[in-house]
mmCIF file with all atom_site columns, C-alpha atoms in Angstrom:
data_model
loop_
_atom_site.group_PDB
_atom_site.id
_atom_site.type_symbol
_atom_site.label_atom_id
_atom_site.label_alt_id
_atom_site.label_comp_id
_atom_site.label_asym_id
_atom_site.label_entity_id
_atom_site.label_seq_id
_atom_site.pdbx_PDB_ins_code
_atom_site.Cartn_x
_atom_site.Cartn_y
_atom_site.Cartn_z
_atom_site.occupancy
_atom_site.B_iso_or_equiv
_atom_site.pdbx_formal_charge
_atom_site.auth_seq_id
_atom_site.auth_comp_id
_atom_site.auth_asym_id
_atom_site.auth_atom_id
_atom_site.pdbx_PDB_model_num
ATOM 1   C CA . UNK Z 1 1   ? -7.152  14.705 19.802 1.00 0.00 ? 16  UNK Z CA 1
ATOM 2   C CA . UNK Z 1 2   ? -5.078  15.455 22.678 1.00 0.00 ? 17  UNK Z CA 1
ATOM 3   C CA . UNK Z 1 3   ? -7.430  13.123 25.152 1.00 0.00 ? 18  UNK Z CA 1
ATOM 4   C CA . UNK Z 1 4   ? -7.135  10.256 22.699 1.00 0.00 ? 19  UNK Z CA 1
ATOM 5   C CA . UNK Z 1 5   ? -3.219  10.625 22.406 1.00 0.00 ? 20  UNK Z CA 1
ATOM 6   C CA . UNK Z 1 6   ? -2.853  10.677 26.196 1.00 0.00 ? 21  UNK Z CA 1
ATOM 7   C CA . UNK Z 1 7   ? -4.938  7.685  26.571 1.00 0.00 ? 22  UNK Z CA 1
ATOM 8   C CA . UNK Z 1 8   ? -2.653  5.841  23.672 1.00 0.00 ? 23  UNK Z CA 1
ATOM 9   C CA . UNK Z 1 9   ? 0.413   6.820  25.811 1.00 0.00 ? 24  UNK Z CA 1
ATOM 10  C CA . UNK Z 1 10  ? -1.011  5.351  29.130 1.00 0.00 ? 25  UNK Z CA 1
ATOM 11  C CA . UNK Z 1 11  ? -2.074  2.323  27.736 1.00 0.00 ? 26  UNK Z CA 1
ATOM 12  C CA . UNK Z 1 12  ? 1.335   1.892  25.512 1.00 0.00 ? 27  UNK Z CA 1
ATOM 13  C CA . UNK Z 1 13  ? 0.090   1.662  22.361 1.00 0.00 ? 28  UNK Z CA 1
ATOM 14  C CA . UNK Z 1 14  ? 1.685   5.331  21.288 1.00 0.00 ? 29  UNK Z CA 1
ATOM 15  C CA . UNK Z 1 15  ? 5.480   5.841  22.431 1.00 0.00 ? 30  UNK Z CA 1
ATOM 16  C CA . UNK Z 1 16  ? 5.530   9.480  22.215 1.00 0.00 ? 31  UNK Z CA 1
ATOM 17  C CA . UNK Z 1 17  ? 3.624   12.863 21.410 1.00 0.00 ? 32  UNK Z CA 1
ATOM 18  C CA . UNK Z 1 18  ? 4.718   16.308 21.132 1.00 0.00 ? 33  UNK Z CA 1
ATOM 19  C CA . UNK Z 1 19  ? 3.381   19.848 21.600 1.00 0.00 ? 34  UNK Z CA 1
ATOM 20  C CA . UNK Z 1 20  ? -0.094  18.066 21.447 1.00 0.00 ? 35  UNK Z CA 1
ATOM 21  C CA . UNK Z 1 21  ? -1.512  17.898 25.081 1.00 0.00 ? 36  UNK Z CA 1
ATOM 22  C CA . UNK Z 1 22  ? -2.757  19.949 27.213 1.00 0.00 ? 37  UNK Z CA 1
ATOM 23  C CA . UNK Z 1 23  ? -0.901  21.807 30.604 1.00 0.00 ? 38  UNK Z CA 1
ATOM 24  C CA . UNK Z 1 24  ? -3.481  19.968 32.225 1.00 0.00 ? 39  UNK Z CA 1
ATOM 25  C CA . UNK Z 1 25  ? -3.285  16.531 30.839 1.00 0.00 ? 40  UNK Z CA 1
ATOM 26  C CA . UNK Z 1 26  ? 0.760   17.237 30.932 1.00 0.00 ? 41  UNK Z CA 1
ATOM 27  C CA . UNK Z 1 27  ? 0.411   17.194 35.011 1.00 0.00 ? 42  UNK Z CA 1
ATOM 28  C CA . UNK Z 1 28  ? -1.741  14.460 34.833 1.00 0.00 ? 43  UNK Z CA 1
ATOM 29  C CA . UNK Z 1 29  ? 0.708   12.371 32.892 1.00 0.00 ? 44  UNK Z CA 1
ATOM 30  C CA . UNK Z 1 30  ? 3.203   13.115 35.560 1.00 0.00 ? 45  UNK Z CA 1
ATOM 31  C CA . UNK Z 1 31  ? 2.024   11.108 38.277 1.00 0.00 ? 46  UNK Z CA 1
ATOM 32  C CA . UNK Z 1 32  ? 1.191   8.303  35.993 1.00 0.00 ? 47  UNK Z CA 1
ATOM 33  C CA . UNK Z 1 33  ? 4.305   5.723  36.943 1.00 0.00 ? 48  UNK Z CA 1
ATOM 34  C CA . UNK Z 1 34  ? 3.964   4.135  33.503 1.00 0.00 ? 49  UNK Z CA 1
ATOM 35  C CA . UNK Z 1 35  ? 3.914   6.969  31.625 1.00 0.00 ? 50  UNK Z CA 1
ATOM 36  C CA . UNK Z 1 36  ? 7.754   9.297  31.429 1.00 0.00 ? 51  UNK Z CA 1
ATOM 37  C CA . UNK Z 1 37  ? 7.062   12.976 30.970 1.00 0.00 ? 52  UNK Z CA 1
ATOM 38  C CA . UNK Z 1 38  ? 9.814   15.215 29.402 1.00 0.00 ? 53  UNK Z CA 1
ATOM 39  C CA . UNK Z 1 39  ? 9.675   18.860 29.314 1.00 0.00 ? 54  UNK Z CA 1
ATOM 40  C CA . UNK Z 1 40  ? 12.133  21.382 28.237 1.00 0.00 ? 55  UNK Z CA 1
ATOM 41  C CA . UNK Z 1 41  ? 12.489  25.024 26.674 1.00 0.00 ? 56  UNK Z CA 1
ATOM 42  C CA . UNK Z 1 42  ? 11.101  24.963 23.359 1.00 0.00 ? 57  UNK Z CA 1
ATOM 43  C CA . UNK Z 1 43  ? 10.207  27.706 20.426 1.00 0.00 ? 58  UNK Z CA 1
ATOM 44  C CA . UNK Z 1 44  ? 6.306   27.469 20.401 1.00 0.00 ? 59  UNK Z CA 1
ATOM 45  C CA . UNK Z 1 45  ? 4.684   30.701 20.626 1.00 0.00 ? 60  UNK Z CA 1
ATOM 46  C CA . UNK Z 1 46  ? 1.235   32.081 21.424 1.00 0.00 ? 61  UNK Z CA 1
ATOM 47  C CA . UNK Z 1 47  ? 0.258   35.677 19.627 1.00 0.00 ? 62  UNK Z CA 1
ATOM 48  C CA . UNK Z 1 48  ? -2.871  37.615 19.891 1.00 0.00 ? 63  UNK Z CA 1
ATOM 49  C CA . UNK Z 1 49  ? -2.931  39.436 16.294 1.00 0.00 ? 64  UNK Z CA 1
ATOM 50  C CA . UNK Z 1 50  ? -5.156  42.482 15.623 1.00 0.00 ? 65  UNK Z CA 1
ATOM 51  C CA . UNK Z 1 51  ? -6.899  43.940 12.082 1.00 0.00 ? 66  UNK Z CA 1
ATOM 52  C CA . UNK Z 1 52  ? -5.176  47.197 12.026 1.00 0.00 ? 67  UNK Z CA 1
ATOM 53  C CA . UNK Z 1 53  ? -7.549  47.560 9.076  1.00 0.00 ? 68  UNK Z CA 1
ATOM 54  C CA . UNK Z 1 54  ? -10.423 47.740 11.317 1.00 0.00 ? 69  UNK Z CA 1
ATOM 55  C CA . UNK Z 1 55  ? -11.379 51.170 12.779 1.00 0.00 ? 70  UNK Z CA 1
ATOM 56  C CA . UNK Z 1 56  ? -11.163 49.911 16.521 1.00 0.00 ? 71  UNK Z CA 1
ATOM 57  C CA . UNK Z 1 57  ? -7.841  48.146 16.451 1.00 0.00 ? 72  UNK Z CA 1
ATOM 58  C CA . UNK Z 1 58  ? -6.210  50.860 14.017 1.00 0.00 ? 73  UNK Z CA 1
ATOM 59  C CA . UNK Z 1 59  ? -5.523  52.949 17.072 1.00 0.00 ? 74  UNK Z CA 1
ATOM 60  C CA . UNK Z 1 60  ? -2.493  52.364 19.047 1.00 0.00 ? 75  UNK Z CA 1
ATOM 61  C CA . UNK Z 1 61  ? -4.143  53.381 22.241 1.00 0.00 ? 76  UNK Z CA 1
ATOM 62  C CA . UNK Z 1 62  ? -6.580  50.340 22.127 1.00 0.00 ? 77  UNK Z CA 1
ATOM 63  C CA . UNK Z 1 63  ? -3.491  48.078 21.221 1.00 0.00 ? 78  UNK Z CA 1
ATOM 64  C CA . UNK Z 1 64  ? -1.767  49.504 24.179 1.00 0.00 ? 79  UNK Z CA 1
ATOM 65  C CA . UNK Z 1 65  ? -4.795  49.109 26.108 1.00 0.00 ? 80  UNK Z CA 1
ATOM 66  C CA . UNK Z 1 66  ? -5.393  45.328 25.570 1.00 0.00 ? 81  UNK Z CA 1
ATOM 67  C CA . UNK Z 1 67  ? -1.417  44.752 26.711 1.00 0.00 ? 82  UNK Z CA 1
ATOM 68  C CA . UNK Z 1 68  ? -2.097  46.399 30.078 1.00 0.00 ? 83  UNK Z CA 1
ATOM 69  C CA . UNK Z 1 69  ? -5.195  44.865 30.477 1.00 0.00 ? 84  UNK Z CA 1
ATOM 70  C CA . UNK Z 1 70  ? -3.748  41.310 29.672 1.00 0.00 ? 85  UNK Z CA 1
ATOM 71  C CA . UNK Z 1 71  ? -2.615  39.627 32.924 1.00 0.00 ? 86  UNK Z CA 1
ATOM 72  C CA . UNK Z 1 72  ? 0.110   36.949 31.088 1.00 0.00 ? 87  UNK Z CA 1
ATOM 73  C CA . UNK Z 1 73  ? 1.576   36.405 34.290 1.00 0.00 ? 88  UNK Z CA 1
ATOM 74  C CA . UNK Z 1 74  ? -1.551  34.645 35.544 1.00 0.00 ? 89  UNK Z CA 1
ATOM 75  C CA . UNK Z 1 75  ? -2.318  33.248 31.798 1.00 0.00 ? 90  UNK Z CA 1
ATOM 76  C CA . UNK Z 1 76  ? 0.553   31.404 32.215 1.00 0.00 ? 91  UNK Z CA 1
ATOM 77  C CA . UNK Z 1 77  ? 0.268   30.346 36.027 1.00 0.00 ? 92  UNK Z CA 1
ATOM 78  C CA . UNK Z 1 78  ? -3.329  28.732 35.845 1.00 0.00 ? 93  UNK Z CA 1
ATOM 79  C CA . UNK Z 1 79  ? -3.741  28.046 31.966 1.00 0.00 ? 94  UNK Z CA 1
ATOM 80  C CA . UNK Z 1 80  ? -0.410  27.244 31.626 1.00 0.00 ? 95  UNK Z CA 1
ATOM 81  C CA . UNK Z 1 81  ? 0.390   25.557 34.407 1.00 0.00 ? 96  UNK Z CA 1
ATOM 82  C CA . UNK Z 1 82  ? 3.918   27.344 34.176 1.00 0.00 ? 97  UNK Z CA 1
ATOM 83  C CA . UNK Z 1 83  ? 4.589   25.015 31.058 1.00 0.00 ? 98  UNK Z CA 1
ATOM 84  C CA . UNK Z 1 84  ? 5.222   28.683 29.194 1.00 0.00 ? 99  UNK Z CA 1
ATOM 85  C CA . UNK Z 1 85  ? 7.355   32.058 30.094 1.00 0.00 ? 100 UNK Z CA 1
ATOM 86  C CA . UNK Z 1 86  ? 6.101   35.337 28.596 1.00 0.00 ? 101 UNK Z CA 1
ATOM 87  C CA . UNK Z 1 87  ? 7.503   36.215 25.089 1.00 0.00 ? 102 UNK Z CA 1
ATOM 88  C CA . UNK Z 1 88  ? 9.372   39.673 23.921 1.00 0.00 ? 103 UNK Z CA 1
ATOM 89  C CA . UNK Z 1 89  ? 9.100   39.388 20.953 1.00 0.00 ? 104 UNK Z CA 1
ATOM 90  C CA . UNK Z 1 90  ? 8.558   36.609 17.981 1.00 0.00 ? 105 UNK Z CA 1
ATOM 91  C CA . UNK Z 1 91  ? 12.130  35.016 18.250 1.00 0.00 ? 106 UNK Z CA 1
ATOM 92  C CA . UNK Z 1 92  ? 12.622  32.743 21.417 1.00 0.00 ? 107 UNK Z CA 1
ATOM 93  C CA . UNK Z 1 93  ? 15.529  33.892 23.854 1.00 0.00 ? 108 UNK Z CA 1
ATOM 94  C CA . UNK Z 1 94  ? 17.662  30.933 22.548 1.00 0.00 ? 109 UNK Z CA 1
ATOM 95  C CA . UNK Z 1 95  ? 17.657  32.858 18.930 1.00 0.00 ? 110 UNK Z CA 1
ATOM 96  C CA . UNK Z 1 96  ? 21.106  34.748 18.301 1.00 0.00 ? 111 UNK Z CA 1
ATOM 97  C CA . UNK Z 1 97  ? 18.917  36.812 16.983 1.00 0.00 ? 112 UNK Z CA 1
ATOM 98  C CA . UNK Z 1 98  ? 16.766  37.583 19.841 1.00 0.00 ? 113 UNK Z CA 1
ATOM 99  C CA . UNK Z 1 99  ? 16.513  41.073 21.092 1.00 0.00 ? 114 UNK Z CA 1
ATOM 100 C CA . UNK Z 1 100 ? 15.385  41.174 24.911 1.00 0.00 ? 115 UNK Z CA 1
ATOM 101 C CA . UNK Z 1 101 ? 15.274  44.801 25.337 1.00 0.00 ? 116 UNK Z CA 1
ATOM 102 C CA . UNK Z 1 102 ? 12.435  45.895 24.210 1.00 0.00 ? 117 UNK Z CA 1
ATOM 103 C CA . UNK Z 1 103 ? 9.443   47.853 25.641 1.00 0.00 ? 118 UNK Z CA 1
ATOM 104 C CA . UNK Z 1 104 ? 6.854   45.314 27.706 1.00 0.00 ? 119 UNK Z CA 1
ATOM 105 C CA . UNK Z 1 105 ? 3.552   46.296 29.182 1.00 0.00 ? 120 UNK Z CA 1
ATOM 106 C CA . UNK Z 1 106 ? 3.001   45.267 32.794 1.00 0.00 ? 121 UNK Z CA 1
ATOM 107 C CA . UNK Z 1 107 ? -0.488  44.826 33.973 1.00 0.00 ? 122 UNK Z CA 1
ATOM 108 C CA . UNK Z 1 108 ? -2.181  47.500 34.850 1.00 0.00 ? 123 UNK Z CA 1
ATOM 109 C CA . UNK Z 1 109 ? -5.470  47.864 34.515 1.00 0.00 ? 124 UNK Z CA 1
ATOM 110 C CA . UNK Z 1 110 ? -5.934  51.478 35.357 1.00 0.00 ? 125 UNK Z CA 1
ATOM 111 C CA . UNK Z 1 111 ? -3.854  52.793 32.812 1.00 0.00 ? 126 UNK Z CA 1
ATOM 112 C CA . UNK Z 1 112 ? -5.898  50.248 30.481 1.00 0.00 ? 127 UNK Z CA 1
ATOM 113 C CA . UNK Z 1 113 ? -9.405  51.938 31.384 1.00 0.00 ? 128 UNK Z CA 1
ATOM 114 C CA . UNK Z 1 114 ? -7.572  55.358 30.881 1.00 0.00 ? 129 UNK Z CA 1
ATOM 115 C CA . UNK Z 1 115 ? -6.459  54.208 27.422 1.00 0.00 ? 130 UNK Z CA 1
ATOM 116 C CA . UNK Z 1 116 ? -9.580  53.137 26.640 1.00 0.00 ? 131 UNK Z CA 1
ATOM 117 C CA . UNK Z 1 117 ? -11.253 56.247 27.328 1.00 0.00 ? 132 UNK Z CA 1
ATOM 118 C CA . UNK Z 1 118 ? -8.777  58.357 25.571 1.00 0.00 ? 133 UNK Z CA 1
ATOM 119 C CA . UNK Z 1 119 ? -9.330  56.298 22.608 1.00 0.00 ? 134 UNK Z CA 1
ATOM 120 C CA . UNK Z 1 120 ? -13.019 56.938 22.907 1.00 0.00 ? 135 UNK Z CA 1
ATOM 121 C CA . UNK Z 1 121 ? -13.936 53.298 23.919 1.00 0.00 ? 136 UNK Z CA 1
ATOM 122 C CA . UNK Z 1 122 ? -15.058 53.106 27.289 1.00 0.00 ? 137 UNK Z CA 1
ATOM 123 C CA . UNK Z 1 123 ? -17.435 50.738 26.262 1.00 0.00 ? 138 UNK Z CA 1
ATOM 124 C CA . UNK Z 1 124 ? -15.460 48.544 23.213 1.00 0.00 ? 139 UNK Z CA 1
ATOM 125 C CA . UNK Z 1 125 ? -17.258 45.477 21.898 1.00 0.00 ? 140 UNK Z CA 1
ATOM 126 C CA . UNK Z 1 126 ? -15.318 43.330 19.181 1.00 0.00 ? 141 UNK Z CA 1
ATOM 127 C CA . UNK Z 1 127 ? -15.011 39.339 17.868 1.00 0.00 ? 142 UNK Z CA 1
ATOM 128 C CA . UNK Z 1 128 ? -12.628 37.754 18.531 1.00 0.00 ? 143 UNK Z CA 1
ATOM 129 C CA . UNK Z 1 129 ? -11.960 34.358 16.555 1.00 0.00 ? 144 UNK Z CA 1
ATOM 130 C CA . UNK Z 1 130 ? -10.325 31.405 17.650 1.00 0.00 ? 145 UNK Z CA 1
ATOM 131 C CA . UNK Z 1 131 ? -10.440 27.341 16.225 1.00 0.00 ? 146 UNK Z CA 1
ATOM 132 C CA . UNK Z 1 132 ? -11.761 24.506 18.149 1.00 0.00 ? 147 UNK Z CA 1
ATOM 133 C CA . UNK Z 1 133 ? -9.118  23.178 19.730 1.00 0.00 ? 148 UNK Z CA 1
ATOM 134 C CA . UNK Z 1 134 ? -9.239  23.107 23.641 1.00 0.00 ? 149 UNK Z CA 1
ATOM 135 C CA . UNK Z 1 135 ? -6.184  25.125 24.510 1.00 0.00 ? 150 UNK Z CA 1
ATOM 136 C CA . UNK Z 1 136 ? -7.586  27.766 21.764 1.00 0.00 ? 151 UNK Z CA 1
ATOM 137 C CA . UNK Z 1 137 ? -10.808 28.234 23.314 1.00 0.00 ? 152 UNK Z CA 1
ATOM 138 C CA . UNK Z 1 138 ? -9.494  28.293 27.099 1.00 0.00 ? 153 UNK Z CA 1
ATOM 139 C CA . UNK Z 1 139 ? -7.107  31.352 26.005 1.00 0.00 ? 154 UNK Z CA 1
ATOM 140 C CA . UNK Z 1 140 ? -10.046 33.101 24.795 1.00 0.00 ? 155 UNK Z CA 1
ATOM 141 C CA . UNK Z 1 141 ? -12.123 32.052 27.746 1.00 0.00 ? 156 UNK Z CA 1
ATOM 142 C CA . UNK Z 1 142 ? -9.755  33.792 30.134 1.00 0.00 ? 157 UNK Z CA 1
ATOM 143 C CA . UNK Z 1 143 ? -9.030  36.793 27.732 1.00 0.00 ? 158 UNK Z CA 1
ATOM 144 C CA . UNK Z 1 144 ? -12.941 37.296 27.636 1.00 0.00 ? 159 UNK Z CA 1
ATOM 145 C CA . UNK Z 1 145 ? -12.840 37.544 31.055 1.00 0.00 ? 160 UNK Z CA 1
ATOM 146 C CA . UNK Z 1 146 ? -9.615  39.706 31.626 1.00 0.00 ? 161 UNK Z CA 1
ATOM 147 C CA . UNK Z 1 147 ? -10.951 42.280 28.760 1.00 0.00 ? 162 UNK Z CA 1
ATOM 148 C CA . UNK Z 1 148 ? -14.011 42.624 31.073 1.00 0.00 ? 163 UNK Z CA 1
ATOM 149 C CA . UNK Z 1 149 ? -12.312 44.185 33.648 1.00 0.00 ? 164 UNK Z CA 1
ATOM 150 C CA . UNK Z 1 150 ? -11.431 46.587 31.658 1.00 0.00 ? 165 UNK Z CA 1
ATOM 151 C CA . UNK Z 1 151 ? -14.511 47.773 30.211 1.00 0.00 ? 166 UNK Z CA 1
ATOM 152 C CA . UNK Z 1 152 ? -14.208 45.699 26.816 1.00 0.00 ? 167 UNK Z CA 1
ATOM 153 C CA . UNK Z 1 153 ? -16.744 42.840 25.660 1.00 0.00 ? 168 UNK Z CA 1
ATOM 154 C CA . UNK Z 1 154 ? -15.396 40.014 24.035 1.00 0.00 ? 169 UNK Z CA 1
ATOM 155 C CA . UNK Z 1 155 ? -17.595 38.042 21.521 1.00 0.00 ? 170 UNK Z CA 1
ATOM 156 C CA . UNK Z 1 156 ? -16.171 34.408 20.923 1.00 0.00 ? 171 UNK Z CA 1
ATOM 157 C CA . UNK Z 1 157 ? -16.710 32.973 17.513 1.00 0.00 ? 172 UNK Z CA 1
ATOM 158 C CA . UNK Z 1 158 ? -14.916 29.347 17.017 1.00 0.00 ? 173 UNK Z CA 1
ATOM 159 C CA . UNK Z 1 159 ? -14.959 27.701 14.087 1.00 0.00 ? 174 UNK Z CA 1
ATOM 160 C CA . UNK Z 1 160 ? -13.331 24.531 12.616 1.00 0.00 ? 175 UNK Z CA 1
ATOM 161 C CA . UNK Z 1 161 ? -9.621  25.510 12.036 1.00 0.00 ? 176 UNK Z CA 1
ATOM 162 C CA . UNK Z 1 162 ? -9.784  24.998 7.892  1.00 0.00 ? 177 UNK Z CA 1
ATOM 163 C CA . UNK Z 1 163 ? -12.525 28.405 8.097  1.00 0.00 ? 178 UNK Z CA 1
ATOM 164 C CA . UNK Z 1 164 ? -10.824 30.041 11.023 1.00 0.00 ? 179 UNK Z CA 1
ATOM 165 C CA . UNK Z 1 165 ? -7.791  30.169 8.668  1.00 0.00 ? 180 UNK Z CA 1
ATOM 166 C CA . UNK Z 1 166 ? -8.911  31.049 6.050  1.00 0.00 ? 181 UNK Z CA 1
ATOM 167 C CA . UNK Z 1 167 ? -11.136 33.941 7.510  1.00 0.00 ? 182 UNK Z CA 1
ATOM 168 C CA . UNK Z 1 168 ? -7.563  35.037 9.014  1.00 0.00 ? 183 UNK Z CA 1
ATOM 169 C CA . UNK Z 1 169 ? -5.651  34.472 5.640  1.00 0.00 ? 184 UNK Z CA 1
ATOM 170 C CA . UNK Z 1 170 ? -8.916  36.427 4.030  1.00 0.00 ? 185 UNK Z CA 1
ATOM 171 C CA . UNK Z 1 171 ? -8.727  39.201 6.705  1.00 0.00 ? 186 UNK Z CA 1
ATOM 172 C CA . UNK Z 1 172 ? -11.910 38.584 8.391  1.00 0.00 ? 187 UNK Z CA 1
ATOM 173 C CA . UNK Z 1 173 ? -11.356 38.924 11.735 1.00 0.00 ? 188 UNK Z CA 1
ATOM 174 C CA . UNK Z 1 174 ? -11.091 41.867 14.550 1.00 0.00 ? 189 UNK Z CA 1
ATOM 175 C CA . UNK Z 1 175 ? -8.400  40.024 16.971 1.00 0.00 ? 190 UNK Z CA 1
ATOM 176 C CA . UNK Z 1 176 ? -7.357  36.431 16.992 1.00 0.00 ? 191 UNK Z CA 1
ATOM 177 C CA . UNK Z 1 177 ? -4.896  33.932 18.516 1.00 0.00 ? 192 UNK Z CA 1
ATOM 178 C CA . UNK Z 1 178 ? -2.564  31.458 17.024 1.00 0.00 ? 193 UNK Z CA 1
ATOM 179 C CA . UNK Z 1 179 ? 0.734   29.827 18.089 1.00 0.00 ? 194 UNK Z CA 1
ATOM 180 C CA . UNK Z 1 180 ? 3.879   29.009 16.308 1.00 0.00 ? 195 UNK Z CA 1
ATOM 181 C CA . UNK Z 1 181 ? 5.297   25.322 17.034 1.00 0.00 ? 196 UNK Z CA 1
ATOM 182 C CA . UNK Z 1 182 ? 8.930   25.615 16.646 1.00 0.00 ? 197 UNK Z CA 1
ATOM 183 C CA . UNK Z 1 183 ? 10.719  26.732 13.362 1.00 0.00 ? 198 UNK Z CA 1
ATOM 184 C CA . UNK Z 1 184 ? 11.311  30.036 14.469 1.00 0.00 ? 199 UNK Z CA 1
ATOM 185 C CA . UNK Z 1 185 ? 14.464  29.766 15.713 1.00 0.00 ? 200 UNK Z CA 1
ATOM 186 C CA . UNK Z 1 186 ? 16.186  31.845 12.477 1.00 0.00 ? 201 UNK Z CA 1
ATOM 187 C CA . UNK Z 1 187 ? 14.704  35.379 11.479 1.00 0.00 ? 202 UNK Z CA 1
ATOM 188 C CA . UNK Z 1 188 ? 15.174  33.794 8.106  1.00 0.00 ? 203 UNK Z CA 1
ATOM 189 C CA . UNK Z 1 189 ? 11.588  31.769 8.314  1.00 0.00 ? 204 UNK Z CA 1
ATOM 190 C CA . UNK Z 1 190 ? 9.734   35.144 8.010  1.00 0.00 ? 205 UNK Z CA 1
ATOM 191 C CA . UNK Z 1 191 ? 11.407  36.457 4.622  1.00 0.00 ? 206 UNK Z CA 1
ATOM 192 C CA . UNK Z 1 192 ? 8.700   34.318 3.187  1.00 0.00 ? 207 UNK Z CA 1
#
């Protein structure tokens, strides 16, 4: 657990942890003058991933809907704690394969309602899944509550990650989050 590694590091029994702790506990640690904090750009990766199977999500206009209605920007400033920097795409900008160009959806939550409603879903209501884990459930706490905005009701169901994934794996699941931790440097990773 992220608390229980932080704790470890304050009191010197643990030397070092990665990609484990929270924004928050990370600006904690900061001003701790016993404790040496060490940030730089990194490869992890946070996705929201949709059932195109499923009726509602099979239409682009909902997809497109959910990007516009998505604030990142403030995601990352107050969840974040502007650890993070929005993604283009699933290769980090330090990738020679990397391809910056490539269409982004500003916020907008007008055009989101007008999506909706074009789609037929002025009213959506869908589950979205998540894990356990702290960070997991805080991204779905504040998506919850951006969705609303827009019209769309979120249902949260969190389970212990073993039956979260497989659910995912098994395709049982509406939307869901997940993030990458490095590796993903080299296209190559996803010919699997």
């Amino acid at each position: 657990e992220a608390i229980v590694q932080a704790l470890e590091l304050r009191k010197g029994s643990a030397d070092i942890t990665l990609n484990v702790l929270t924004p928050d506990m990370v600006e904690v640690l900061k001003h701790d003058d016993h404790v040496n904090v060490l940030q730089s750009e990194g490869t992890n990766y946070q996705y929201i991933a949709f059932n195109l199977a499923d009726p509602i999500f099979s239409d682009v206009r909902v997809r497109q809907a959910f990007a516009y209605g998505i604030d990142r920007g403030k995601i990352i400033k107050y969840l974040w704690r502007d650890q993070a920097r929005a993604a283009t795409g699933m290769l980090p900008p330090n990738s020679w394969a990397c391809e910056p160009n490539v269409k982004t959806y500003a916020y907008d939550p007008e055009r989101a309602r007008q999506l909706l409603k074009e789609a037929g879903h002025e009213h959506l209501s869908f589950t979205y899944r998540t894990s356990q884990d702290e960070t997991g459930r805080l991204v779905a706490s504040v998506l919850q509550q951006q969705l609303r905005e827009i019209g769309v009701t979120m249902e949260i169901r969190s389970n212990e990650f073993a039956t979260f994934f497989s659910d995912i794996i098994k395709g049982e699941f509406q939307m869901y989050s997940l993030r990458w931790i490095g590796g993903n440097t080299d296209p190559d990773i996803f010919n699997a």
